Short mmCIF file of C-alpha atoms and ligand atoms in Angstrom, two decimals:
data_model
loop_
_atom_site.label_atom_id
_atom_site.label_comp_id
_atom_site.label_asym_id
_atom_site.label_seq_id
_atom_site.Cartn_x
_atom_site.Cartn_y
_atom_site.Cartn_z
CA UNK Z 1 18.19 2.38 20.45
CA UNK Z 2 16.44 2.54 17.22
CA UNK Z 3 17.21 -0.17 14.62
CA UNK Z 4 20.22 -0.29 12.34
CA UNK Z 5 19.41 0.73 8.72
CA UNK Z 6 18.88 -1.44 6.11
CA UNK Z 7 21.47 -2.90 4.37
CA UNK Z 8 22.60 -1.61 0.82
CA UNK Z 9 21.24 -2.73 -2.24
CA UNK Z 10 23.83 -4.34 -4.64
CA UNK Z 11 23.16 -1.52 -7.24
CA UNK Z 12 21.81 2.27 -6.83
CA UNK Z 13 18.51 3.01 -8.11
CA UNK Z 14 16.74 6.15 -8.78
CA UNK Z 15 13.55 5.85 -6.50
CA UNK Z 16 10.33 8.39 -6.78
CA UNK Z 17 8.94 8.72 -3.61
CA UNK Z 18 5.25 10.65 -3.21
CA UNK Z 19 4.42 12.53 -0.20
CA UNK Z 20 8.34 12.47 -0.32
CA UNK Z 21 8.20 15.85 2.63
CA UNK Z 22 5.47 13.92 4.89
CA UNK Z 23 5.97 11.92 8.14
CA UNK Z 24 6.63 8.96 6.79
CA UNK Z 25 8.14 9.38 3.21
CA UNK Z 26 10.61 11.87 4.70
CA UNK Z 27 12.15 8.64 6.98
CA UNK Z 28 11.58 6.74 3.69
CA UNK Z 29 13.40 8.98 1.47
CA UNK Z 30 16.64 9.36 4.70
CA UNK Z 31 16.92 5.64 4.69
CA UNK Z 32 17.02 5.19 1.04
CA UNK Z 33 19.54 7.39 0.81
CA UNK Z 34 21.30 5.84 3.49
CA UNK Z 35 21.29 2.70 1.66
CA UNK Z 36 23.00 4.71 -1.59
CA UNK Z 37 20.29 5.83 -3.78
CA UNK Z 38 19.07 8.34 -5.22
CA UNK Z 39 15.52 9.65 -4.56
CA UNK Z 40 13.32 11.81 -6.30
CA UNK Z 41 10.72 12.86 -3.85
CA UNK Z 42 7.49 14.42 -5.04
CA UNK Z 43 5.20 16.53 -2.99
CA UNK Z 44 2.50 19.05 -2.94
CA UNK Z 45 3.23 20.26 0.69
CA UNK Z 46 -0.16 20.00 1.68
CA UNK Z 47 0.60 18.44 4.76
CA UNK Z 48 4.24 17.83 3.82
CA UNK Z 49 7.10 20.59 5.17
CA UNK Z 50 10.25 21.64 3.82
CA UNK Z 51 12.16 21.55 7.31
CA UNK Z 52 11.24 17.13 7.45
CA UNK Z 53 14.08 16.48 4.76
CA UNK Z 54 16.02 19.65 5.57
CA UNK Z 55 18.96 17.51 5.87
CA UNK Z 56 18.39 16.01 2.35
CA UNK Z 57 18.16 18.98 0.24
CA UNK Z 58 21.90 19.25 -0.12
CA UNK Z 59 22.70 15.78 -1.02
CA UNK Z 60 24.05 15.40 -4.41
CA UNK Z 61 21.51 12.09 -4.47
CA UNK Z 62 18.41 14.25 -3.58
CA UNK Z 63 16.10 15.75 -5.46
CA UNK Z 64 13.26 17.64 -4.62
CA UNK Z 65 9.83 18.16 -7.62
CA UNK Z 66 6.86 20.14 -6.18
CA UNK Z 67 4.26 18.24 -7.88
CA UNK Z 68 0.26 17.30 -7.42
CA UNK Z 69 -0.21 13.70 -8.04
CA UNK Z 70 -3.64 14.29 -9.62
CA UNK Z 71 -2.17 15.30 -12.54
CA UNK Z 72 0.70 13.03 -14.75
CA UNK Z 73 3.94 13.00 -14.05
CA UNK Z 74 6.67 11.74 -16.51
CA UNK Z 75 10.01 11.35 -15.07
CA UNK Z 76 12.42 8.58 -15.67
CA UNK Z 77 12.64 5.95 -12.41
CA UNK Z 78 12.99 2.36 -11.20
CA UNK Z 79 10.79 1.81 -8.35
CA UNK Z 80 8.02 3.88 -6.90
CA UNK Z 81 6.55 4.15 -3.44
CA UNK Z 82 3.26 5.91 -3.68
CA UNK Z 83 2.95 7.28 -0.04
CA UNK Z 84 1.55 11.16 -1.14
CA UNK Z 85 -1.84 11.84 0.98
CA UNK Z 86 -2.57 13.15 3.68
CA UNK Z 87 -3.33 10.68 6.87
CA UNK Z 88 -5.14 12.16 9.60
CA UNK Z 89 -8.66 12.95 9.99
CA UNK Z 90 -7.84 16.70 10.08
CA UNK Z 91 -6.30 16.97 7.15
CA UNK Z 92 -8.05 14.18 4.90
CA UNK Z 93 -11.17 16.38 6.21
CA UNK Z 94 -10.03 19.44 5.31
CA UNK Z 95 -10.62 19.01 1.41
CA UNK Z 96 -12.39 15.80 1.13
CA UNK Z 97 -12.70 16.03 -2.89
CA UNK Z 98 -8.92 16.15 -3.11
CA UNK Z 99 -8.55 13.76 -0.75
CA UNK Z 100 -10.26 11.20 -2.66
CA UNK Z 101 -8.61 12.76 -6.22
CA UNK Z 102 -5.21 12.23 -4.20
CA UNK Z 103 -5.92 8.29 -3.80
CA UNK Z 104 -7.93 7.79 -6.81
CA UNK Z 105 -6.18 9.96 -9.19
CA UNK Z 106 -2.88 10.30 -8.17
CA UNK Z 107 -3.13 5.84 -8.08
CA UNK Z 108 -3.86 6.00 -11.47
CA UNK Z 109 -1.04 8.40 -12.47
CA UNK Z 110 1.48 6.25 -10.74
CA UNK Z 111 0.30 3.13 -11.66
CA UNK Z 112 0.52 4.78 -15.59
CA UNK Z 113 4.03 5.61 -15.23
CA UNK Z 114 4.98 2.32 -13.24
CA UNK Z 115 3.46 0.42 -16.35
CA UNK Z 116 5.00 2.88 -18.97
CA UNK Z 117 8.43 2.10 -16.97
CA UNK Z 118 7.87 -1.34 -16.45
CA UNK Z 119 8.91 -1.12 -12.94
CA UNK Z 120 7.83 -2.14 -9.33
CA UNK Z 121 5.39 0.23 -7.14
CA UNK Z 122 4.18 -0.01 -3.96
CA UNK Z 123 1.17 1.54 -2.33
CA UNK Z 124 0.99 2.83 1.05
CA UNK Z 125 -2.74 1.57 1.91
CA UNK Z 126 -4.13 1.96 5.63
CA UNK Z 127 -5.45 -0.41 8.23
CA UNK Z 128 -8.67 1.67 7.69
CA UNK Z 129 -9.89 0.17 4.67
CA UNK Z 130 -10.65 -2.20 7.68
CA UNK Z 131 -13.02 0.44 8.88
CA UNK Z 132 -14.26 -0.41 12.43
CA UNK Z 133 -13.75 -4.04 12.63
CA UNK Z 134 -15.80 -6.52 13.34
CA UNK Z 135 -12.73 -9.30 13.29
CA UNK Z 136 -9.93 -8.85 15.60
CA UNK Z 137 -7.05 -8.41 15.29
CA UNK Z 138 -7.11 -8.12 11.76
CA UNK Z 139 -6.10 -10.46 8.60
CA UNK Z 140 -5.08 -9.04 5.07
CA UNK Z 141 -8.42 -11.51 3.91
CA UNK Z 142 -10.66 -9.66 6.25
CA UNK Z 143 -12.65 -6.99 3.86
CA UNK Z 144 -13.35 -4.62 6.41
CA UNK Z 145 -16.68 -2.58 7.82
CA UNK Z 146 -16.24 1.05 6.02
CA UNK Z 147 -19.18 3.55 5.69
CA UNK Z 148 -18.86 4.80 2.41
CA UNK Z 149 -20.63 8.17 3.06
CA UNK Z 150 -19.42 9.01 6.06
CA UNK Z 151 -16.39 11.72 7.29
CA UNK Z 152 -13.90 9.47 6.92
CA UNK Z 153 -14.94 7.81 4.18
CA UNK Z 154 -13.26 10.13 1.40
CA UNK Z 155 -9.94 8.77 2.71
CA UNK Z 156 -11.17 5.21 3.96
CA UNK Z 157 -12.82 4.48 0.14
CA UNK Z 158 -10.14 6.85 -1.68
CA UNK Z 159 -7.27 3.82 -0.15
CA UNK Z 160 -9.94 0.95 -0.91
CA UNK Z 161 -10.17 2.18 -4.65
CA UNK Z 162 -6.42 2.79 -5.00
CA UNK Z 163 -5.92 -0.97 -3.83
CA UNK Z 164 -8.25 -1.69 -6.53
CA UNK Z 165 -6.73 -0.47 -9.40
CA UNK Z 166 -3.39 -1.57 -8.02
CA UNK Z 167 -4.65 -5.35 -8.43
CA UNK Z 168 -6.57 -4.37 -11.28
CA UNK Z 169 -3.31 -3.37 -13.21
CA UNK Z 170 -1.39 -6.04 -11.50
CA UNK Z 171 -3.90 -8.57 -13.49
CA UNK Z 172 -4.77 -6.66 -16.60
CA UNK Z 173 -0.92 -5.47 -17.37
CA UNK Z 174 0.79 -7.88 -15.35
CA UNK Z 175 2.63 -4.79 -13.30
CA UNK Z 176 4.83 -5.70 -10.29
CA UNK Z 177 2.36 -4.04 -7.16
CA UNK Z 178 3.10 -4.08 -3.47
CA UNK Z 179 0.14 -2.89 -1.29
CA UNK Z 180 1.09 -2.03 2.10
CA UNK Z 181 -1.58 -1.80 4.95
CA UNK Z 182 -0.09 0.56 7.29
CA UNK Z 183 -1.13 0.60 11.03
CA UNK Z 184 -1.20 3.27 13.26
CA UNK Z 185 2.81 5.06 13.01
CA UNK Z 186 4.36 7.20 15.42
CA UNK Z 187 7.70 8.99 15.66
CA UNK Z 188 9.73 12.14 14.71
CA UNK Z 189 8.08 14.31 12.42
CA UNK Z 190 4.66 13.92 12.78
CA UNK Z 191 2.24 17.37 12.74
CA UNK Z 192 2.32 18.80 16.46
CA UNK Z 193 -1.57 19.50 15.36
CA UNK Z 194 -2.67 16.98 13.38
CA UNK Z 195 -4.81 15.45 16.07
CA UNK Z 196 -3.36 12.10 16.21
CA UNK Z 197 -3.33 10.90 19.43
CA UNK Z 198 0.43 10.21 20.38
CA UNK Z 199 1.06 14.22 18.96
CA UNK Z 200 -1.82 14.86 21.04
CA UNK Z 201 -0.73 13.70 24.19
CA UNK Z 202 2.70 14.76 23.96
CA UNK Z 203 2.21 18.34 22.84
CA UNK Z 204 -0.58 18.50 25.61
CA UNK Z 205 2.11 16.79 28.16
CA UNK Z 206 4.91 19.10 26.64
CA UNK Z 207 2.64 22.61 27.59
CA UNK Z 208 1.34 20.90 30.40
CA UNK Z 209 -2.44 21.25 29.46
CA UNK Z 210 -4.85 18.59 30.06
CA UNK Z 211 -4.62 15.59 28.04
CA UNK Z 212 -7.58 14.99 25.81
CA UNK Z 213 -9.26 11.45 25.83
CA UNK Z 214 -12.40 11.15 23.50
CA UNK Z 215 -14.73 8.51 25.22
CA UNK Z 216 -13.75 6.38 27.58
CA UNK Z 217 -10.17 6.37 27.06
CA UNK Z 218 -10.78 1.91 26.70
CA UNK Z 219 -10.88 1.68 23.08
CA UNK Z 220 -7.01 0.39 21.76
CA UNK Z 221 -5.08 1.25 19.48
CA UNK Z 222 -1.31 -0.55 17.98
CA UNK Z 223 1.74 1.92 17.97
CA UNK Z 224 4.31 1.28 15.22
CA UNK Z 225 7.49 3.42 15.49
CA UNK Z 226 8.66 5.31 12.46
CA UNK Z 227 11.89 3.15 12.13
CA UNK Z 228 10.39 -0.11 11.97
CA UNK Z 229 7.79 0.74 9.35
CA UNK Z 230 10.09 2.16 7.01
CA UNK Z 231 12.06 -1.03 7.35
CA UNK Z 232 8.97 -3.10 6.39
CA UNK Z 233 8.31 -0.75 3.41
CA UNK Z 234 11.72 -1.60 1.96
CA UNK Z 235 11.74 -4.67 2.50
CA UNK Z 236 8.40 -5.40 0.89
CA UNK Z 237 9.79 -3.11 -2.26
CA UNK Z 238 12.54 -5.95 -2.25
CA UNK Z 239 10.09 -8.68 -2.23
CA UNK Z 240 9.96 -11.12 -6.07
CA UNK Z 241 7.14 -10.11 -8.09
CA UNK Z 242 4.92 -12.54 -7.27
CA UNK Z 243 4.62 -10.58 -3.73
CA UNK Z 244 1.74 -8.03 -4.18
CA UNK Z 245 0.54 -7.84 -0.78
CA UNK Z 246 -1.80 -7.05 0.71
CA UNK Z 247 0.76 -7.34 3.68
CA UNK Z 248 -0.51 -5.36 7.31
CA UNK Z 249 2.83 -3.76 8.97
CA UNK Z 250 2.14 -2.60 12.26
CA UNK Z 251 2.99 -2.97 16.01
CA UNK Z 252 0.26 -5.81 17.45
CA UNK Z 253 1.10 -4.75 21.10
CA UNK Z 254 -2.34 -3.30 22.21
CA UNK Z 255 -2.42 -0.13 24.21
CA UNK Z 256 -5.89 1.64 25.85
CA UNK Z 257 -5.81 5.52 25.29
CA UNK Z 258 -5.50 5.88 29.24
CA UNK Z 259 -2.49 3.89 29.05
CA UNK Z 260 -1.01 6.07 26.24
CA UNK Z 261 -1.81 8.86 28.31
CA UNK Z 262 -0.25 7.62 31.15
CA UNK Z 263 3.28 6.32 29.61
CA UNK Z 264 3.30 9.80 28.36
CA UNK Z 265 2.70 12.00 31.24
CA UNK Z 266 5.33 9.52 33.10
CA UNK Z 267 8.09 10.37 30.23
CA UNK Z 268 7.68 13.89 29.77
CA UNK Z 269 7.42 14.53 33.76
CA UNK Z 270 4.56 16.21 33.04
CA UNK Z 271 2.08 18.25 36.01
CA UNK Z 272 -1.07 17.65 33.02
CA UNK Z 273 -4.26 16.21 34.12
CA UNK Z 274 -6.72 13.59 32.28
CA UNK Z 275 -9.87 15.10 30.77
CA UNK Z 276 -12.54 13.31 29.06
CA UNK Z 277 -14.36 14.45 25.54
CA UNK Z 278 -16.92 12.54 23.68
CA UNK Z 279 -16.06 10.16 20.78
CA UNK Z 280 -16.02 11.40 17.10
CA UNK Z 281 -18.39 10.03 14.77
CA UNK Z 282 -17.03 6.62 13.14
CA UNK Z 283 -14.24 6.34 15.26
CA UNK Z 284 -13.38 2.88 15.65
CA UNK Z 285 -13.46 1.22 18.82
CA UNK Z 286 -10.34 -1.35 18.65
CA UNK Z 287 -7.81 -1.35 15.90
CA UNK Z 288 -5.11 -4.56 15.91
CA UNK Z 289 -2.77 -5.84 12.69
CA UNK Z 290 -2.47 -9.53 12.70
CA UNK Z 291 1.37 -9.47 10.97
CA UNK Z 292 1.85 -13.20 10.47
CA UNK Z 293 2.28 -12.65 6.63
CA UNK Z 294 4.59 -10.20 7.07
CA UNK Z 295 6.80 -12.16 9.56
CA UNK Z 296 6.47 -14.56 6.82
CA UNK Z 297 6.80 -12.69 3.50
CA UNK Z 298 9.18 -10.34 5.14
CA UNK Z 299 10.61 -11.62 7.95
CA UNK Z 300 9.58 -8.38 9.12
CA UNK Z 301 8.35 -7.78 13.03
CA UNK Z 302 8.27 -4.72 14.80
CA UNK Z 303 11.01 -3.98 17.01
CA UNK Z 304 10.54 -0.96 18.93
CA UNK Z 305 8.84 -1.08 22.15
CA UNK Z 306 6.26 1.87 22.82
CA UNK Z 307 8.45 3.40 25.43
CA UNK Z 308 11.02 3.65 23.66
CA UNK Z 309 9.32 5.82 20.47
CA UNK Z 310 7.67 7.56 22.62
CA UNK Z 311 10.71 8.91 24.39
CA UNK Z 312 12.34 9.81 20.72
CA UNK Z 313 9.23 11.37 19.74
CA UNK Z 314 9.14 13.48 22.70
CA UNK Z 315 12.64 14.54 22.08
CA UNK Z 316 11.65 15.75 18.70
CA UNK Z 317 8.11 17.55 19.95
CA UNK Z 318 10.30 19.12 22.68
CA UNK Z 319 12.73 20.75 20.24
CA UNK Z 320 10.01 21.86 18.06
CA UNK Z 321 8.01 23.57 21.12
CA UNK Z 322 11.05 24.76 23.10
CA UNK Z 323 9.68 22.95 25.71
CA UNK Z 324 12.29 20.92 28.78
CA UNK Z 325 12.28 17.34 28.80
CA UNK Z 326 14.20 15.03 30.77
CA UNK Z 327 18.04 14.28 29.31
CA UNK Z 328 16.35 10.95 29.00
CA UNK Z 329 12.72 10.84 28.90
CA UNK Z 330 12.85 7.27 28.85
CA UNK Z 331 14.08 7.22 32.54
CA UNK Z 332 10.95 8.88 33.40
CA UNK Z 333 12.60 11.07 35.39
CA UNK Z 334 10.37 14.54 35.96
CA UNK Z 335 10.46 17.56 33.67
CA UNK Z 336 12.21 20.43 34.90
CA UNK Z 337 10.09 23.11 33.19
CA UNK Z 338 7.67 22.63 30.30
CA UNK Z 339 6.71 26.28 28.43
CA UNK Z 340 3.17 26.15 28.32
CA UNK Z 341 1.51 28.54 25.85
CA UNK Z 342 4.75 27.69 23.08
CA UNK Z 343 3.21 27.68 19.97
CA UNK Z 344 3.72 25.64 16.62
CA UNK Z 345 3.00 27.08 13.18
CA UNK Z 346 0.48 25.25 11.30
CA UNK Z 347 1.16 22.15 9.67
CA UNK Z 348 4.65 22.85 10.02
CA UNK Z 349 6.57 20.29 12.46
CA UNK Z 350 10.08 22.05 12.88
N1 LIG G 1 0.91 7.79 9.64
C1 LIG G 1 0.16 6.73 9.73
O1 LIG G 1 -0.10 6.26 10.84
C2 LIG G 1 -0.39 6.06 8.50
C3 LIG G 1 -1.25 4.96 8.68
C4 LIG G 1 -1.76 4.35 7.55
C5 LIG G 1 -1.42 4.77 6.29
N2 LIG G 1 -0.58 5.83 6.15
C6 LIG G 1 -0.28 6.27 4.79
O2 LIG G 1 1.09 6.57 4.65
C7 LIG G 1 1.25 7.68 3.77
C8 LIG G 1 2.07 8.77 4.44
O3 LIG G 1 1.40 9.19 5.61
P1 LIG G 1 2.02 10.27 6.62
O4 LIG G 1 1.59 9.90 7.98
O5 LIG G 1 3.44 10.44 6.32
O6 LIG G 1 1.17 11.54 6.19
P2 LIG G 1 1.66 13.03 5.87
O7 LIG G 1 0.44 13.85 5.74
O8 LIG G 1 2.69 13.46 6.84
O9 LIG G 1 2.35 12.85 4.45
C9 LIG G 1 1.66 12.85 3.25
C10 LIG G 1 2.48 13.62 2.23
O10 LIG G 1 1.80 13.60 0.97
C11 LIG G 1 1.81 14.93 0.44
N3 LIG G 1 0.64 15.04 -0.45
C12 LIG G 1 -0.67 15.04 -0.11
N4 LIG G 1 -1.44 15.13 -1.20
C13 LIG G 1 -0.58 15.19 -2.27
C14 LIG G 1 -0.76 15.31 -3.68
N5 LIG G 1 -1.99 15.36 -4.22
N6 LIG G 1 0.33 15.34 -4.47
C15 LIG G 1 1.59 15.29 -3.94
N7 LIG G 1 1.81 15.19 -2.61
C16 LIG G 1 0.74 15.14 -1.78
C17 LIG G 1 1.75 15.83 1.65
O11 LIG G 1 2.17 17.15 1.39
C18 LIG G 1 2.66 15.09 2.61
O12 LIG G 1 4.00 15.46 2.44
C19 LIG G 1 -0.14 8.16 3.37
O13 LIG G 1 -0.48 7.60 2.11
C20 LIG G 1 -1.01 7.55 4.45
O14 LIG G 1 -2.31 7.30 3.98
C21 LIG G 1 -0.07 6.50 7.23
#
């Protein structure tokens, strides 16, 4: 079962939340609301969809801006989460410039309006401004191994800078900032083609193709599930303003790609086969969150074990590809039928 939702805030607040119609902000901005506020979510739709917050767009508490956080916004709010950019390689890739504009600029517009408003922001940063470690697991005081001309660098530097000016105006304006480091997050939602390895797997499982591993399927990766993430993001908003982070929030339980592979192909019943491809360039090798501060700034700690995101997630990809699952994929009972050759439409995840 996934976790309860947060409790309610005494009072309602009117939160903007960027990249509002993503993976991620679109929990965020369901929770919030959940807890009685009102949201104002902002979003370019670059990798963002309207069907994510579909069930939103008719609450009375919802509002939706189509807006490019490169360029100024002025709208009247109490607390910000700055999540707007996109998060996989294939996507951060796609337009590198903007990607970089997205983090760089669109930091700098927030963190102006936060200031103007005199109110509390928080910064979803990445457990790749880590780069590929050489310390593991990883502590917020480890500085990280980044190429800064490389592939993945426009996103990698684009979240190092944006933590920059965060502390920058944190000390120069004395503005409330809470900088996130998000792990590796999983769950309903997510692109079916964003290449991301769980929505990998499990649209490969769910057509029954042949599960792509790139290398040697031994380098690890942590698995957070949507749920608990967004709880850590709240509860870090809710933090005193002496708590800037940087605070890591992910899942420390360390999984191999084979084993992903495998848990997957056991949940979804699937007939698909292992294949092996080689390794993109940069891609780190292990990737761990060491979470003691957040246990002890948040009392936050992941809750959700893989299994049982994985078999929510798969529920979700199924519905979106039309494809037969098990009534409880967690059972690991087989498939019944899979559709291969269902399609999804491009960047769209329902
Ligand atoms: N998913 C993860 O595992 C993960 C890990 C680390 C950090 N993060 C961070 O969390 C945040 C959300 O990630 P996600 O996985 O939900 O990604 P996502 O791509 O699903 O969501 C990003 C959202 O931002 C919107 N967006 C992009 N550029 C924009 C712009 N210039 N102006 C306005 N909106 C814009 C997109 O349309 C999309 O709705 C990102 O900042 C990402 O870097 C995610």
């Amino acid at each position: 079962m996934m976790p309860a939702r947060s409790s309610r805030y005494a009072i309602q607040k009117r939160v903007l939340v960027t990249g509002g119609a993503g993976f991620i902000g679109s929990h965020l901005c369901a929770w919030l609301i959940e807890a009685g506020h009102s949201v104002l979510c902002v979003d370019n739709f670059f990798t963002g969809t309207r069907a994510n917050i579909a069930p939103l767009l008719d609450n009375p508490n919802f509002e939706l801006l189509r807006h490019d956080i490169t360029f100024p916004l002025y709208v009247e709010v109490d607390e910000i989460y700055n999540l707007a950019c996109p998060a996989s390689p294939v996507h951060y890739q796609f337009d590198p410039v903007q990607t970089t504009k997205t983090s760089v600029l669109g930091a700098v517009n927030m963190l102006g309006l936060a200031k103007r408003l005199r109110i509390p922001i928080l910064q979803a940063s990445t457990s790749e401004v880590y780069g590929d470690p050489s310390v593991h697991p990883q502590p917020e005081d480890y500085w990280g191994n980044v190429n800064p001309i490389g592939p993945r660098s426009c996103y990698d530097e684009g979240k190092r800078c944006a933590e920059t000016l965060f502390f920058d105006y944190h000390r120069q304006h004395n503005l409330a900032i809470k900088v996130v480091r998000i792990f590796n997050t999983y769950g309903p939602h997510m692109h079916p083609n964003d290449g991301r390895v769980v929505s990998n797997f499990i649209v490969q499982a769910l057509r029954g193709e042949d599960i792509t591993i790139y290398g040697d399927g031994h380098q690890t990766r942590s698995f957070c599930y949507v749920d608990d993430l967004v709880r850590g993001l709240i509860a870090m908003m809710a933090t005193g303003n002496d708590v800037t982070g940087p605070v890591n929030i992910g899942n420390c339980g360390e999984f191999t790609m084979l084993q992903l592979a495998e848990q997957v192909i056991a949940l979804t019943g699937s007939p698909s086969q292992i294949c092996f491809k080689p390794l993109p360039v940069d891609d780190p090798k292990q990737r761990q969150p060491r979470t003691d501060r957040a246990r002890a700034v948040l009392d936050w700690e992941a809750k959700v074990p893989l299994r049982e995101g994985l078999a929510e997630t798969i529920r979700y990809f199924a519905e979106v590809l039309g494809a037969d699952v098990p009534a409880d994929p967690a059972s690991g009972m087989p498939a019944q039928q899979t559709r291969p050759g269902a399609t999804v439409s491009a960047g769209g995840s329902a």
